[in-house]
XYZ file of C-alpha atoms in Angstrom:
82
model
C 83.382 78.946 101.378
C 82.412 79.828 97.867
C 82.162 83.479 96.502
C 79.948 83.846 93.489
C 78.742 87.313 93.890
C 77.225 90.042 96.096
C 75.105 87.541 98.009
C 78.319 86.095 99.580
C 79.573 89.658 100.838
C 78.191 89.267 104.347
C 79.260 85.708 104.979
C 82.884 86.771 103.659
C 82.854 89.876 106.056
C 81.854 87.461 108.836
C 84.669 85.174 107.954
C 87.200 88.169 108.049
C 85.710 89.208 111.370
C 86.129 85.700 112.768
C 89.807 85.745 111.590
C 90.210 89.189 112.951
C 91.344 90.654 109.749
C 90.610 94.415 109.417
C 88.996 95.412 106.220
C 87.599 98.482 104.444
C 84.404 98.614 102.168
C 84.440 101.044 99.252
C 82.085 101.788 96.358
C 84.371 103.042 93.770
C 82.691 101.400 90.637
C 79.012 101.680 89.942
C 78.569 97.845 89.828
C 80.614 96.612 92.707
C 81.392 96.791 96.322
C 85.106 96.610 97.071
C 86.427 94.851 100.167
C 90.248 95.834 100.886
C 92.335 94.163 103.486
C 96.061 93.811 104.206
C 97.920 90.435 104.941
C 101.546 90.157 105.765
C 103.300 90.923 102.478
C 100.150 91.492 100.432
C 97.261 93.867 99.976
C 94.029 92.480 98.520
C 91.137 94.346 96.740
C 88.282 92.120 96.257
C 85.339 93.322 94.084
C 81.811 91.777 94.684
C 79.677 92.073 91.492
C 76.015 90.928 91.237
C 77.195 87.374 89.733
C 80.942 87.027 90.369
C 83.941 88.278 92.227
C 87.289 89.602 91.064
C 90.402 90.559 92.938
C 93.819 91.857 92.834
C 96.851 91.094 94.935
C 99.443 93.734 95.653
C 102.755 92.295 96.875
C 105.999 93.983 97.809
C 108.498 94.836 100.268
C 107.203 96.010 103.661
C 110.444 97.806 104.532
C 110.076 101.184 106.126
C 111.731 103.877 103.965
C 112.602 107.455 104.853
C 113.970 108.544 101.417
C 111.736 111.310 100.170
C 113.256 111.397 96.841
C 112.399 107.734 96.372
C 108.741 108.338 97.541
C 108.298 110.904 94.668
C 110.146 108.821 92.090
C 107.458 106.065 92.918
C 104.577 108.386 92.574
C 105.729 109.676 89.198
C 106.654 106.188 88.085
C 103.256 104.625 88.933
C 100.831 107.594 88.670
C 102.246 109.433 85.496
C 100.018 109.679 82.470
C 103.031 108.948 80.236
């Protein structure tokens, strides 16, 4: 399968459906449709533009945490304007 832009969005969604991969569609940028989905160990955000695609992969531990201080440290470290 090739992904060369928005015309490939529906075929890609059909592929995810066949693979039983849950996904979410968002329109957060004025020029794209974003498809977000999670695999074991990674979350992918895939933007479909008119004439191309771009994607980001977010990898990390899937460990369950219960340390609230750690939660707020992560938020401050990754959301701060500093």
